[in-house]
Coordinates of N, CA and C in Angstrom, one line a residue:
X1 N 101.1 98.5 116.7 CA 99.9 99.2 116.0 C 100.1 99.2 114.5
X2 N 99.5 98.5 113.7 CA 98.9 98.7 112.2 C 99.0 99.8 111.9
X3 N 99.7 100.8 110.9 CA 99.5 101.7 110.2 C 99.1 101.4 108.8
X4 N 98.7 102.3 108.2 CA 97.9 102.3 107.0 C 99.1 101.9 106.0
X5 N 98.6 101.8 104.7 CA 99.4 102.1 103.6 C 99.4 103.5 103.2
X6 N 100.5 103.6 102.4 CA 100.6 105.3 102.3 C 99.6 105.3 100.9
X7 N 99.1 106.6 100.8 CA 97.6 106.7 99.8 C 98.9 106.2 98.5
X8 N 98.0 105.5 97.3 CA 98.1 105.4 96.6 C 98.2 106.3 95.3
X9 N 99.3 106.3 94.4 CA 99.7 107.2 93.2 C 99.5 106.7 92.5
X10 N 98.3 107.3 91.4 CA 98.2 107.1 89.7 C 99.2 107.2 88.9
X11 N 99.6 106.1 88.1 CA 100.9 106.3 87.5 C 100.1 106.5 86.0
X12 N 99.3 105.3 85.8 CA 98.8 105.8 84.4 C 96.9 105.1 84.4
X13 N 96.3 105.6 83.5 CA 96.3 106.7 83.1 C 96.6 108.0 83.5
X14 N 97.4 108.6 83.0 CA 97.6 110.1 83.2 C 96.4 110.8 83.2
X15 N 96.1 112.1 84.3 CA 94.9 112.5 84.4 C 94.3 113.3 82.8
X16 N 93.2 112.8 82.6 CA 92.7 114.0 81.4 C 93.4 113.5 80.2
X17 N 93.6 112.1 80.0 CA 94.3 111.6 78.5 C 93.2 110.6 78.1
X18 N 93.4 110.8 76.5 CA 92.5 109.8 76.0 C 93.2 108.3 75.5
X19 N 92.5 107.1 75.5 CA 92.8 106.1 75.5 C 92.9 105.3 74.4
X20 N 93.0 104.7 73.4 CA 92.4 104.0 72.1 C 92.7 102.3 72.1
X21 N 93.1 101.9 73.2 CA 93.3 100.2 73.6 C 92.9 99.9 74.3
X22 N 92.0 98.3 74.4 CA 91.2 98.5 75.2 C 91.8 96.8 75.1
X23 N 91.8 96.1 76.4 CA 91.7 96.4 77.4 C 92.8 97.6 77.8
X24 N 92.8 98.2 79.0 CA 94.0 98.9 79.3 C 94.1 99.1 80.9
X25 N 95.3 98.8 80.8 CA 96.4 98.7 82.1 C 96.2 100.1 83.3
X26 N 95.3 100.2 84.1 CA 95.3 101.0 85.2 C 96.8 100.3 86.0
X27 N 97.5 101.3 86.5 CA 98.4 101.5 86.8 C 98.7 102.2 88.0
X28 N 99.2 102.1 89.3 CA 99.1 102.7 90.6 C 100.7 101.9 91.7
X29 N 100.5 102.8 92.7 CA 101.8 102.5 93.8 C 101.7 102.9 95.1
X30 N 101.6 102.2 96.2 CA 101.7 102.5 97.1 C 102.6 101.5 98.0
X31 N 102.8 101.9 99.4 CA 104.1 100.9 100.1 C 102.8 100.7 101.4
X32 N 104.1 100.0 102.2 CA 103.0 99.7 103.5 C 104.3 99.4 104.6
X33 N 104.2 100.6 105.4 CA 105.4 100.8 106.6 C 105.8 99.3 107.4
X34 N 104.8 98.4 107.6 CA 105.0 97.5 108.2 C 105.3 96.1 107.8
X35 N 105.1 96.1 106.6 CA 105.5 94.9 105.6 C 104.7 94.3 105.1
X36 N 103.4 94.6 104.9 CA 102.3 93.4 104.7 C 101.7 94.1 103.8
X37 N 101.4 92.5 102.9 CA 100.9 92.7 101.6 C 99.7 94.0 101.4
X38 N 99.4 94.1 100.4 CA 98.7 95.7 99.8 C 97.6 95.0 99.1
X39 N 95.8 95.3 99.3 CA 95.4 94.8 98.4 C 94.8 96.6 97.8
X40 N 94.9 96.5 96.4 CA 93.9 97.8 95.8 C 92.5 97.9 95.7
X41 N 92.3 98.7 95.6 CA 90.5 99.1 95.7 C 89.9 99.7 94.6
X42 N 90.2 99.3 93.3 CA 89.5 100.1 92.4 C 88.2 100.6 92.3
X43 N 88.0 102.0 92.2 CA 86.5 102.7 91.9 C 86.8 103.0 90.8
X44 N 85.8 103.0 89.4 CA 85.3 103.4 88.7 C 84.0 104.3 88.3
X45 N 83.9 105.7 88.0 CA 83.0 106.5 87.9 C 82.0 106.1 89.5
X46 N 83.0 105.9 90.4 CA 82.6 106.1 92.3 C 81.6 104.9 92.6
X47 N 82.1 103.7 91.9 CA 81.6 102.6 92.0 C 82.7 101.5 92.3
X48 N 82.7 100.4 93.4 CA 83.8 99.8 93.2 C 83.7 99.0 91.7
X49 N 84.6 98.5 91.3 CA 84.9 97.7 90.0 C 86.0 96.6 90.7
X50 N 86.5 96.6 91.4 CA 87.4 95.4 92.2 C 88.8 95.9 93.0
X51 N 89.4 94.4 93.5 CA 90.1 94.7 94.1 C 90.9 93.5 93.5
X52 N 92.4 94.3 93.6 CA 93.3 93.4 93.3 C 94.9 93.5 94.1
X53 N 95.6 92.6 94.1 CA 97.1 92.8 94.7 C 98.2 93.5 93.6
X54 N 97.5 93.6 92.4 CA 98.7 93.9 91.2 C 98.2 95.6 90.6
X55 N 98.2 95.1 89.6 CA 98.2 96.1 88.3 C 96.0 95.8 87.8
X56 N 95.4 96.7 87.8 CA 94.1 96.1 87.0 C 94.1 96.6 85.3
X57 N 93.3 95.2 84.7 CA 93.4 95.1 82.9 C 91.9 96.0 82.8
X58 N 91.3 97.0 82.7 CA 90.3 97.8 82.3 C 89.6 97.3 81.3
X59 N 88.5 96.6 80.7 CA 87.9 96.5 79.4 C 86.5 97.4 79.3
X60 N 86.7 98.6 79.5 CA 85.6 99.3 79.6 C 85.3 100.0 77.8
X61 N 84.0 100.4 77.4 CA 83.5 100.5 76.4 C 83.8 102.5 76.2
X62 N 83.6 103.0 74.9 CA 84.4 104.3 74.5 C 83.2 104.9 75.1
X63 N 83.7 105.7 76.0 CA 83.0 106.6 77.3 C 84.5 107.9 78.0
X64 N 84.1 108.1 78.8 CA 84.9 109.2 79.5 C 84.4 108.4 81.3
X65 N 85.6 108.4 81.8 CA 85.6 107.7 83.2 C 86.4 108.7 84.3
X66 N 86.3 108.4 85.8 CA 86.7 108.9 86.5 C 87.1 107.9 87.4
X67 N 88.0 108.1 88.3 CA 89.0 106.7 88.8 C 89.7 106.6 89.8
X68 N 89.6 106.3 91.1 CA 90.7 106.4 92.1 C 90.6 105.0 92.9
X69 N 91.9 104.8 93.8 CA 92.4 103.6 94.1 C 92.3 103.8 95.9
X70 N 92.3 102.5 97.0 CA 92.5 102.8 97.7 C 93.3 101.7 98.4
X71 N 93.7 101.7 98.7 CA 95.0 100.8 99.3 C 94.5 100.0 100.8
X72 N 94.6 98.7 100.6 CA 94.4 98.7 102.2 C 95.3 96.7 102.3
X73 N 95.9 97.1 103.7 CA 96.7 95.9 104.3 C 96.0 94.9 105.1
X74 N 94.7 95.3 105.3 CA 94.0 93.5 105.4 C 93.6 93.8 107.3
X75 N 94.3 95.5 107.5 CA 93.9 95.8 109.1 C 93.5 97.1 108.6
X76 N 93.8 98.2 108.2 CA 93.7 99.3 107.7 C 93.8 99.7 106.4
X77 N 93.0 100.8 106.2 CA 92.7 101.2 104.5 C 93.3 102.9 104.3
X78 N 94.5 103.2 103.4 CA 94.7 104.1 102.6 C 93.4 105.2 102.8
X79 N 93.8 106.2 102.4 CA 92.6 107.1 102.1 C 92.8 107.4 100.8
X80 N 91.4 107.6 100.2 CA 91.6 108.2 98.3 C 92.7 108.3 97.9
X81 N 93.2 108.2 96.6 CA 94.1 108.4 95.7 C 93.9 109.5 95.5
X82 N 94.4 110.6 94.3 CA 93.4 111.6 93.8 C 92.4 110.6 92.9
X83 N 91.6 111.9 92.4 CA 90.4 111.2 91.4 C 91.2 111.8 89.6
X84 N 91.4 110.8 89.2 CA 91.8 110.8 87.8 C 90.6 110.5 86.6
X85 N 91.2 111.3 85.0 CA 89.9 111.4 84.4 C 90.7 110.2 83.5
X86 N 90.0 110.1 82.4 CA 90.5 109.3 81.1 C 89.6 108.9 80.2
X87 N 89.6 109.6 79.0 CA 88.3 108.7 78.0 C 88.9 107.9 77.1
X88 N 87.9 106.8 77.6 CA 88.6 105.9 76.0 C 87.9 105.9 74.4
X89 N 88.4 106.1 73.5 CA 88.1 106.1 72.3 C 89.0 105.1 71.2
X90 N 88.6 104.2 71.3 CA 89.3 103.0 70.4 C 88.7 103.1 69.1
X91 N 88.0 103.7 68.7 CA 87.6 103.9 66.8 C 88.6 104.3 66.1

């Protein structure tokens, strides 16, 4: 039987920090008990924005955002991350 990936941890942005580079490195971790590759599920302000196997490069415009990830191994999906904040302000 497939088990999930374990939910995924925001490493950075740190919740409630502001940003000033842009693009910028969303940052996350999770494992998968069974061995098989992990793909991520990026939401942005509760919209997907993609999915990737690594790290995602953000080029979002100076705003305030909200953000969580969800993990899934290609049979099963993670449940939510927490929801993390971050504004970017690159002026």
């Amino acid at each position: 039987m497939n088990s999930p990936p374990t939910v995924p941890t925001i490493i950075n942005p740190a919740n409630n920090t502001n940003q000033t580079t842009i693009p910028m490195l969303l940052n996350y971790s999770s494992s998968d008990s069974d061995g098989e590759s992990i793909t991520y599920y990026l939401f942005i302000n509760s919209t997907l924005n993609g999915s990737t196997t690594g790290n995602w490069s953000f080029n979002g415009s100076n705003s305030t955002y909200t953000w969580y990830v969800i993990a899934g191994d290609g049979g099963t999906n993670s449940s939510n991350s927490s929801i993390n904040q971050f504004t970017i302000d690159s002026q």
